Amino acid sequence: MTSTPIREPDPPDLSAEPATVEAARPAQPEHGVAAAPAASREALQAQPADAAERVEQATALGSTSPGRRRRSPRQGRHRRWTRWLLAGGAVVVAAIGVGLWLTVMVLGGKSPTGLADPADAAPTFVPYRDPQGRFSISYPSGWLREPSSDSQAVLLLRTDRESQNSMLVRIVPLDEPVGPEQLAEARKLTDSLVQASDVNVVVARQITLNGVPGYYYLYTFGEPGSDRFGLHAHYFLFSGSTMHVLVFQALPDTEFVGLAPDFDAIARSYRVG
């Protein structure tokens, strides 16, 4: 499957955050929904028939060519980070509902840590343990596991065979470890990875998910008023020389409300190691 190349733009202005979840949708009177850019026009136009393949295509990154101008040592380090992350298959992102967890982040600005793990109390959730011991997670028993052609996409789920609502876990080995001292530099990278001309980032912040530091992004994408208008979210979690990427998708965006409780439970059940 061919990946859609993504350029490396300047980091977006992420200072403004919506007061409510609804504020995440920029207004567009004609359609009654926010005018939100797409993850990339090429990715949206190339629509695989299978929802699982569509998710992988939407989250795959192509390589980029470094510029030829002379760089300072700092710029060189940033470019080097970009190269080894892109070489590792870093994701351009995905979708999310994240019910109470996301609502807390948007409305209260609080970390999700400390909230009760819904997977512990939800009998309809089943545990999954990565065969290599890199992570564990719980997901609804009715969801379907799908095969993936991407060796780094270690878990691909969707709600049912006809749905485009899905969840993806990608494990990316890094050439260098990311610790507290490197986290700020990693932010420059993650900003650039989720930025595209047709993406509207509405939330971007540093988080700690069950003890693992990283960054969380929420954005809208697609053609407003169409069934291609959705909500995407992206988690970059850094654990030493490994980056854990969680991708959730609600497509179309009207699916968000119904999916929010499950998305919330899945995200909070994720454990590294």
C-alpha positions as CSV (number, residue, x, y, z in Angstrom):
1,M,0.0,0.0,0.0
2,T,1.4,3.4,-0.9
3,S,1.9,6.0,1.8
4,T,0.9,9.5,1.3
5,P,3.9,11.8,1.6
6,I,3.5,14.6,4.2
7,R,5.6,17.7,4.1
8,E,7.3,19.1,7.2
9,P,5.5,22.5,7.8
10,D,6.1,25.0,10.6
11,P,4.5,23.9,13.9
12,P,0.9,25.2,14.0
13,D,-0.4,27.8,16.5
14,L,-1.9,25.5,19.2
15,S,-2.4,28.1,21.9
16,A,-6.2,28.4,21.5
17,E,-8.4,25.6,22.8
18,P,-12.2,25.3,22.5
19,A,-14.3,25.9,25.5
20,T,-16.4,22.8,24.8
21,V,-16.4,19.8,22.6
22,E,-18.8,21.4,20.2
23,A,-16.3,24.3,19.9
24,A,-14.0,21.9,18.2
25,R,-16.1,22.3,15.1
26,P,-15.4,25.6,13.3
27,A,-18.8,27.0,12.2
28,Q,-19.9,26.7,8.6
29,P,-23.5,27.9,8.2
30,E,-24.0,26.2,4.8
31,H,-23.6,22.7,6.3
32,G,-24.3,23.4,9.9
33,V,-21.0,21.8,10.8
34,A,-17.5,23.0,11.2
35,A,-15.4,23.7,8.2
36,A,-12.6,21.4,9.0
37,P,-9.6,20.5,6.8
38,A,-8.8,16.9,5.8
39,A,-5.8,14.9,6.9
40,S,-4.7,15.4,3.3
41,R,-6.7,15.7,0.1
42,E,-4.7,12.8,-1.5
43,A,-5.5,10.5,1.4
44,L,-9.2,11.3,1.3
45,Q,-9.5,11.0,-2.5
46,A,-7.8,7.6,-2.4
47,Q,-10.5,5.7,-0.5
48,P,-9.8,1.9,-0.1
49,A,-12.9,-0.2,-0.1
50,D,-12.0,-1.8,3.2
51,A,-12.3,0.2,6.3
52,A,-9.2,-1.4,7.9
53,E,-7.1,-0.6,4.9
54,R,-8.5,2.9,4.9
55,V,-7.4,3.5,8.5
56,E,-3.8,2.2,7.8
57,Q,-3.6,4.5,4.7
58,A,-4.8,7.5,6.7
59,T,-2.2,7.0,9.3
60,A,0.9,6.0,7.2
61,L,3.7,8.5,6.7
62,G,5.9,8.7,3.7
63,S,9.5,9.9,3.9
64,T,10.5,13.5,3.2
65,S,13.6,14.9,1.7
66,P,15.7,17.2,3.9
67,G,16.3,20.7,2.7
68,R,19.6,21.6,1.1
69,R,20.2,24.9,3.0
70,R,23.0,25.0,5.6
71,R,21.5,24.2,9.1
72,S,22.6,25.1,12.6
73,P,23.5,22.2,14.9
74,R,20.0,22.7,16.6
75,Q,18.3,22.5,13.2
76,G,20.4,19.5,12.3
77,R,19.3,17.7,15.4
78,H,15.6,18.5,14.7
79,R,16.0,17.2,11.1
80,R,17.8,14.1,12.4
81,W,14.9,13.4,14.8
82,T,12.5,13.8,11.9
83,R,14.5,11.3,9.8
84,W,14.7,8.6,12.4
85,L,11.0,9.0,13.5
86,L,9.8,9.0,9.9
87,A,12.0,6.0,9.1
88,G,10.3,4.3,12.0
89,G,6.9,4.8,10.5
90,A,5.5,7.5,12.7
91,V,1.8,8.1,12.2
92,V,-0.2,11.0,10.9
93,V,-3.1,10.3,12.9
94,A,-6.4,9.3,13.7
95,A,-9.6,9.5,15.2
96,I,-11.2,9.8,18.5
97,G,-14.2,10.1,20.6
98,V,-12.7,9.7,24.0
99,G,-15.8,10.4,26.1
100,L,-15.2,11.5,29.7
101,W,-11.5,11.5,29.3
102,L,-11.5,13.9,26.4
103,T,-14.2,16.0,28.0
104,V,-12.1,16.4,31.1
105,M,-9.1,17.5,28.9
106,V,-11.1,20.0,26.9
107,L,-13.3,21.4,29.6
108,G,-11.1,21.2,32.7
109,G,-7.6,20.9,31.4
110,K,-6.9,18.0,33.7
111,S,-4.8,15.0,33.1
112,P,-6.5,11.6,32.6
113,T,-4.3,10.0,35.2
114,G,-6.0,9.2,38.4
115,L,-9.4,8.3,36.8
116,A,-10.8,4.9,37.4
117,D,-9.9,2.3,34.8
118,P,-13.3,1.4,33.1
119,A,-11.9,-1.8,31.7
120,D,-11.6,-3.2,35.3
121,A,-15.4,-2.8,35.8
122,A,-16.6,-3.5,32.3
123,P,-17.4,-7.2,31.7
124,T,-18.0,-6.5,28.0
125,F,-14.3,-5.6,27.6
126,V,-11.7,-8.2,26.8
127,P,-8.0,-7.9,27.6
128,Y,-5.3,-8.0,24.9
129,R,-1.6,-8.6,25.6
130,D,1.0,-7.9,23.0
131,P,2.8,-11.2,22.2
132,Q,6.1,-9.4,22.6
133,G,5.1,-7.9,26.0
134,R,5.3,-4.3,24.8
135,F,1.8,-3.3,25.9
136,S,-1.6,-4.4,27.1
137,I,-5.0,-3.0,26.4
138,S,-8.7,-3.8,26.7
139,Y,-11.4,-3.4,24.0
140,P,-15.1,-4.2,23.6
141,S,-15.7,-7.9,23.0
142,G,-17.9,-7.1,20.0
143,W,-15.1,-5.3,18.1
144,L,-13.2,-7.0,15.3
145,R,-9.5,-7.6,15.1
146,E,-8.2,-7.1,11.6
147,P,-5.0,-8.2,9.9
148,S,-2.5,-5.5,9.1
149,S,0.0,-5.2,6.2
150,D,2.1,-2.9,8.3
151,S,4.5,-4.6,10.6
152,Q,4.4,-1.7,13.0
153,A,0.6,-1.7,13.2
154,V,0.5,-4.4,15.8
155,L,-3.2,-4.1,16.6
156,L,-6.0,-2.9,14.3
157,L,-9.6,-2.9,15.5
158,R,-12.9,-1.7,14.1
159,T,-16.4,-1.7,15.5
160,D,-17.9,-3.9,12.8
161,R,-17.3,-5.1,9.3
162,E,-19.3,-2.2,7.7
163,S,-18.0,0.5,9.8
164,Q,-15.2,3.1,9.3
165,N,-14.9,3.6,13.1
166,S,-11.7,2.1,14.3
167,M,-8.6,1.9,16.6
168,L,-5.0,1.3,15.8
169,V,-1.9,0.7,17.9
170,R,1.4,1.2,16.3
171,I,4.8,0.5,17.9
172,V,7.7,2.5,16.5
173,P,11.3,1.7,17.5
174,L,13.5,4.8,17.8
175,D,17.2,5.1,17.2
176,E,17.5,7.3,20.3
177,P,15.6,7.2,23.6
178,V,13.2,10.0,24.5
179,G,13.4,11.0,28.1
180,P,12.3,14.1,30.0
181,E,15.2,16.1,28.5
182,Q,14.2,15.2,24.9
183,L,10.4,15.6,25.3
184,A,10.3,19.3,24.3
185,E,12.3,18.5,21.1
186,A,9.9,15.6,20.4
187,R,7.0,18.1,20.6
188,K,8.4,19.9,17.6
189,L,8.3,16.7,15.7
190,T,4.8,15.6,16.7
191,D,3.5,19.1,15.9
192,S,4.9,18.8,12.4
193,L,3.6,15.2,11.9
194,V,0.0,16.2,12.6
195,Q,0.1,19.4,10.6
196,A,-1.2,19.5,7.1
197,S,-2.9,22.1,5.0
198,D,-6.3,20.5,5.5
199,V,-6.0,19.6,9.2
200,N,-7.6,21.7,11.9
201,V,-5.9,21.0,15.3
202,V,-8.2,21.9,18.2
203,V,-6.4,20.3,21.1
204,A,-2.6,19.7,21.5
205,R,-1.0,19.1,24.8
206,Q,1.5,17.2,26.8
207,I,0.0,14.3,28.8
208,T,1.0,11.4,31.0
209,L,-1.1,8.3,30.3
210,N,-0.7,5.7,33.0
211,G,2.7,6.9,33.9
212,V,4.0,7.3,30.3
213,P,4.7,10.8,29.0
214,G,3.8,12.0,25.6
215,Y,1.5,14.2,23.5
216,Y,-2.1,14.2,22.6
217,Y,-3.8,15.8,19.6
218,L,-7.4,16.1,18.5
219,Y,-8.4,17.4,15.1
220,T,-11.2,17.4,12.6
221,F,-10.8,16.4,9.0
222,G,-12.8,15.8,5.8
223,E,-15.5,17.5,3.8
224,P,-18.0,19.3,6.1
225,G,-21.5,17.9,5.7
226,S,-20.3,14.7,4.1
227,D,-19.8,11.2,5.4
228,R,-16.0,11.9,5.1
229,F,-16.1,14.5,7.9
230,G,-14.7,12.9,11.0
231,L,-12.8,13.3,14.3
232,H,-9.3,12.2,14.6
233,A,-7.0,11.9,17.7
234,H,-3.4,10.9,18.0
235,Y,-1.4,9.8,21.0
236,F,2.4,9.8,20.9
237,L,3.7,8.0,24.0
238,F,7.4,7.8,24.6
239,S,8.9,4.9,26.5
240,G,12.7,4.9,26.2
241,S,13.6,3.9,22.6
242,T,10.0,3.0,21.7
243,M,7.2,5.3,20.6
244,H,3.6,4.0,21.2
245,V,1.0,5.5,18.9
246,L,-2.7,5.1,19.5
247,V,-5.1,6.1,16.8
248,F,-8.9,6.4,17.1
249,Q,-11.3,7.2,14.4
250,A,-14.9,8.4,14.4
251,L,-16.1,8.6,10.8
252,P,-18.4,10.3,10.1
253,D,-18.3,12.7,13.0
254,T,-21.9,11.9,14.0
255,E,-20.6,8.6,15.3
256,F,-18.6,10.4,18.0
257,V,-21.3,10.5,20.7
258,G,-22.1,6.8,20.5
259,L,-18.4,5.8,20.4
260,A,-17.2,8.1,23.2
261,P,-17.6,5.7,26.2
262,D,-15.7,2.9,24.4
263,F,-13.0,5.1,23.1
264,D,-12.6,6.5,26.6
265,A,-12.3,3.0,28.2
266,I,-9.8,1.8,25.6
267,A,-7.5,4.8,25.9
268,R,-7.4,4.6,29.7
269,S,-6.8,0.8,29.7
270,Y,-3.5,1.1,27.7
271,R,-0.4,0.0,29.6
272,V,3.1,0.0,28.4
273,G,5.1,-3.1,29.1
